mmCIF file of C-alpha atoms in Angstrom:
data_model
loop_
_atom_site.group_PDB
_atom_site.id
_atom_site.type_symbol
_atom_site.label_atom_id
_atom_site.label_comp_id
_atom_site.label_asym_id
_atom_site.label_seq_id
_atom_site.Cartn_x
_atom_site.Cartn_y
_atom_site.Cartn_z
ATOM 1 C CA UNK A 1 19.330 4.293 26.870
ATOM 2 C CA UNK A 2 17.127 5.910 29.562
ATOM 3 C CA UNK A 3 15.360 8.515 27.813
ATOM 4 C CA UNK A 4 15.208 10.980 30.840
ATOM 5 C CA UNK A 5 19.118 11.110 30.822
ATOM 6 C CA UNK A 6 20.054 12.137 27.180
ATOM 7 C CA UNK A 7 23.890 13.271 26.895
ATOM 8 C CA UNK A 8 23.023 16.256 25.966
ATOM 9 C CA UNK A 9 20.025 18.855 26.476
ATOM 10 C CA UNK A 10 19.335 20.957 23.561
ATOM 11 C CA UNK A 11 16.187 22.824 25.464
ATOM 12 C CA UNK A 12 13.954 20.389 23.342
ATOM 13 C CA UNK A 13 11.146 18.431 24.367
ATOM 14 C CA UNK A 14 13.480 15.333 22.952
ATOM 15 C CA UNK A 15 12.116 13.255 25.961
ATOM 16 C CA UNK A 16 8.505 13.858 25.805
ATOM 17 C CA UNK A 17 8.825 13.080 21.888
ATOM 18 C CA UNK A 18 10.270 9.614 22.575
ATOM 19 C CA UNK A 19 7.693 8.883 25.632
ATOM 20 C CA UNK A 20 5.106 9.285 22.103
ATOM 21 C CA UNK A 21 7.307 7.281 19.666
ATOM 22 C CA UNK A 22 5.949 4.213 18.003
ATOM 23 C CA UNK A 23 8.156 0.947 18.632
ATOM 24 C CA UNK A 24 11.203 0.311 16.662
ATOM 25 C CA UNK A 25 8.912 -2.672 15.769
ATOM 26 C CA UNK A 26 6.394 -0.514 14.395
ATOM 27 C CA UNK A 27 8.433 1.730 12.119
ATOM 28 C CA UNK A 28 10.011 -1.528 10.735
ATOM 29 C CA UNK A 29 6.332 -2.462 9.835
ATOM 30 C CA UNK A 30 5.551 0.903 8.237
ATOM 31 C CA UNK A 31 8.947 0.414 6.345
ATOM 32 C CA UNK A 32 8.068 -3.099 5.122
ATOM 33 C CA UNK A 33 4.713 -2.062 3.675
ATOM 34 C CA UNK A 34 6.675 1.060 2.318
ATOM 35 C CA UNK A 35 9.289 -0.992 0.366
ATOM 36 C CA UNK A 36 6.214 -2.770 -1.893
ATOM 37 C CA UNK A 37 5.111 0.379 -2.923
ATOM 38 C CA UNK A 38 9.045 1.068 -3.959
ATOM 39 C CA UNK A 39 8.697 -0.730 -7.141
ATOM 40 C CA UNK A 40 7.217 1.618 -10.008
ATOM 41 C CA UNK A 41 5.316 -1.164 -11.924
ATOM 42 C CA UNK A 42 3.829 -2.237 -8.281
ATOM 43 C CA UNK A 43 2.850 1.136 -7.283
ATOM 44 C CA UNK A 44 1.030 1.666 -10.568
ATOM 45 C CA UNK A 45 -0.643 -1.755 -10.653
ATOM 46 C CA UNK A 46 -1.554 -0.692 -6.648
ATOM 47 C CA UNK A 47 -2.998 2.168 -7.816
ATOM 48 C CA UNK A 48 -4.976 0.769 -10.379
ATOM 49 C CA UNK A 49 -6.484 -1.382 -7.750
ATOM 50 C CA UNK A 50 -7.627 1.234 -5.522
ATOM 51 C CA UNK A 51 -9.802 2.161 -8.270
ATOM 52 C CA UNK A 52 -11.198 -0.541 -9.658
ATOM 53 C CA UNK A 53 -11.076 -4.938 -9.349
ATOM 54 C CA UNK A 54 -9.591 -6.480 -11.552
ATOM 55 C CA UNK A 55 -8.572 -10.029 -13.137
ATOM 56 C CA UNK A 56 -4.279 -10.498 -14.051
ATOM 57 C CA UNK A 57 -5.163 -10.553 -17.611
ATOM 58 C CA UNK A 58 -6.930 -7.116 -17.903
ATOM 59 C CA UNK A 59 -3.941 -6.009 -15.523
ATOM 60 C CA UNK A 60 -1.083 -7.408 -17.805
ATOM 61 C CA UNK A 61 -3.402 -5.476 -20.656
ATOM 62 C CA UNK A 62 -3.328 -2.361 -18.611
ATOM 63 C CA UNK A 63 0.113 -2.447 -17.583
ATOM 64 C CA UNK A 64 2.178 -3.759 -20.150
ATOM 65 C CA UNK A 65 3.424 -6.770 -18.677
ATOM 66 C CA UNK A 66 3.143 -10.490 -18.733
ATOM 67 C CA UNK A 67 0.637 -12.106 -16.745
ATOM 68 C CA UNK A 68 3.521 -13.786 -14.773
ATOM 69 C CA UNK A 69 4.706 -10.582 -14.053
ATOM 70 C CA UNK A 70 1.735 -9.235 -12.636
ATOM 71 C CA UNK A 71 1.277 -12.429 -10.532
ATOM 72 C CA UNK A 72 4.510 -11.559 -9.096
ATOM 73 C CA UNK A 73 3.935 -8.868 -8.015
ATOM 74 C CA UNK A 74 0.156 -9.151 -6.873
ATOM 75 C CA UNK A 75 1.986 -11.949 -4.550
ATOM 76 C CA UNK A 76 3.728 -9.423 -3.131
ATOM 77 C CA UNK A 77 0.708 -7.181 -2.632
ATOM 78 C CA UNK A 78 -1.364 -9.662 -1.513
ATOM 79 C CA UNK A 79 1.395 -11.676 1.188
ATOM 80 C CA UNK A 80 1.588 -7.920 2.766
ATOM 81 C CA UNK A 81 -2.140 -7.366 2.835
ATOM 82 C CA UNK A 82 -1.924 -4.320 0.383
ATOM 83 C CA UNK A 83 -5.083 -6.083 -1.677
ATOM 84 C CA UNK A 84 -7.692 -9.369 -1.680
ATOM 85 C CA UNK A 85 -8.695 -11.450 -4.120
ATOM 86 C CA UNK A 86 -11.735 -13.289 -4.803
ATOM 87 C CA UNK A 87 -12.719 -16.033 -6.902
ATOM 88 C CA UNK A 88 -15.658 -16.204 -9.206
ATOM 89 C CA UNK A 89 -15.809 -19.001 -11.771
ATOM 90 C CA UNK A 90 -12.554 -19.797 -13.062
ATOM 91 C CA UNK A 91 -11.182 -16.334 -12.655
ATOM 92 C CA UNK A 92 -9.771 -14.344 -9.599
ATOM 93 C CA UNK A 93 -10.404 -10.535 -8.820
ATOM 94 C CA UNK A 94 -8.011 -8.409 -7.537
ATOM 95 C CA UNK A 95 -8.546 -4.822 -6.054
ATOM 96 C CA UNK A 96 -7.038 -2.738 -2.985
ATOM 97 C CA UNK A 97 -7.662 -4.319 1.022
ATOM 98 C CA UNK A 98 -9.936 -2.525 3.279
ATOM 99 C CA UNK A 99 -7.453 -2.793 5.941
ATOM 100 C CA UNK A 100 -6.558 0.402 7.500
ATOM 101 C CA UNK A 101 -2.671 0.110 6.273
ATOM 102 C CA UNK A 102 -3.917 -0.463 2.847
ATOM 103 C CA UNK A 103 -6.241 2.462 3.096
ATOM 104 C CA UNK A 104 -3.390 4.865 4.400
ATOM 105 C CA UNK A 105 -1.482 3.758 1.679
ATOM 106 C CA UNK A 106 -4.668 4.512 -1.035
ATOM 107 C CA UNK A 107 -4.615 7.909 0.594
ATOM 108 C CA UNK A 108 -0.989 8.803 0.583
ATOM 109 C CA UNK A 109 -0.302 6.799 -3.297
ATOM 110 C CA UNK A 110 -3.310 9.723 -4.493
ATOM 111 C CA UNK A 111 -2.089 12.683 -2.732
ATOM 112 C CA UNK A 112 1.514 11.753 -4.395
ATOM 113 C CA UNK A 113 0.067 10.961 -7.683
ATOM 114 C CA UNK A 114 -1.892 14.386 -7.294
ATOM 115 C CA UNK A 115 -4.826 12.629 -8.833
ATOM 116 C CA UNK A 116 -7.594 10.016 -8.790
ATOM 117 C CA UNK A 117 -9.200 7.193 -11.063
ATOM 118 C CA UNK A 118 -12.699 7.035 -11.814
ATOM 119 C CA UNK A 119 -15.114 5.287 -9.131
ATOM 120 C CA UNK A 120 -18.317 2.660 -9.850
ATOM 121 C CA UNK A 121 -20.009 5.220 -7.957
ATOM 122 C CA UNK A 122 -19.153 8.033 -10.179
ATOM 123 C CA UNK A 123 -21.973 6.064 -12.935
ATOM 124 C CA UNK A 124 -19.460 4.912 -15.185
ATOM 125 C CA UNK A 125 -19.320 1.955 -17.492
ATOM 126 C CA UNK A 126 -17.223 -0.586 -15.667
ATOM 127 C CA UNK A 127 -17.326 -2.929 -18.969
#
C-alpha cells in the first residue's frame, strides 16, 4: 500500500513513522533472536553466559540439567549467534557473542532480570 494514501487520516504523523520503519525483514530478525530467549532454561543459561565462560559440564552443574540438554540448547544459542565457543584442550568454552545483537540482548536480559552477575573484573575468584 502507498504509504502517502492511508484510508484514513487520524491527524497522525502515521506516514512519516512508516518512511522510519525497519523492514518487515528486519522485525522478523529481531523476532527470531527473540524466540531463543523464549525458553526459561535458555534465557537463564544465556544469562549465565553474559557473565562468565563456561564448559557444558559446569553449565549442566549450574543449571540442573543434563549435559545433552545444555548442548541443545547452546546449539540453539550458538546457530543464532547469541554466544561463541572456543576450544582449549579437550574441552570447549562457552560465554555470550560480542556481536551487537547479542550485546542488546545482554542489556535488555539484565534490565529484565533487574540485576547482574559478578564480573572477572570485579577481582573475584573465577575458580
Amino acid at each position: 500500500m502507498d504509504q502517502r494514501n492511508l484510508p484514513h487520516n487520524h491527524g497522525q504523523n502515521s506516514n512519516k513513522i512508516m518512511e522510519h520503519s525497519p523492514s518487515a525483514e528486519e522485525f522478523q530478525n529481531i523476532s527470531l533472536l527473540l524466540r531463543q530467549l523464549g525458553d526459561g532454561n535458555r534465557l537463564r543459561l544465556f544469562w549465565i553466559l553474559c557473565h562468565c565462560e563456561e564448559c557444558v559440564i559446569n553449565l549442566s552443574a549450574m543449571m540442573e540439567m543434563s549435559s545433552p540438554a545444555i548442548s541443545h540448547h547452546l546449539k540453539q544459542l550458538r546457530t543464532n549467534g547469541l554466544i561463541t565457543s572456543r576450544r582449549d584442550g579437550k574441552e570447549v568454552y562457552y560465554r555470550v557473542s560480542d556481536h551487537a545483537s547479542a550485546q542488546m540482548l545482554r542489556q535488555f536480559v539484565e534490565k529484565l532480570v533487574g540485576q547482574t552477575g559478578p564480573h572477572a573484573d570485579a577481582g573475584e575468584d573465577q575458580s
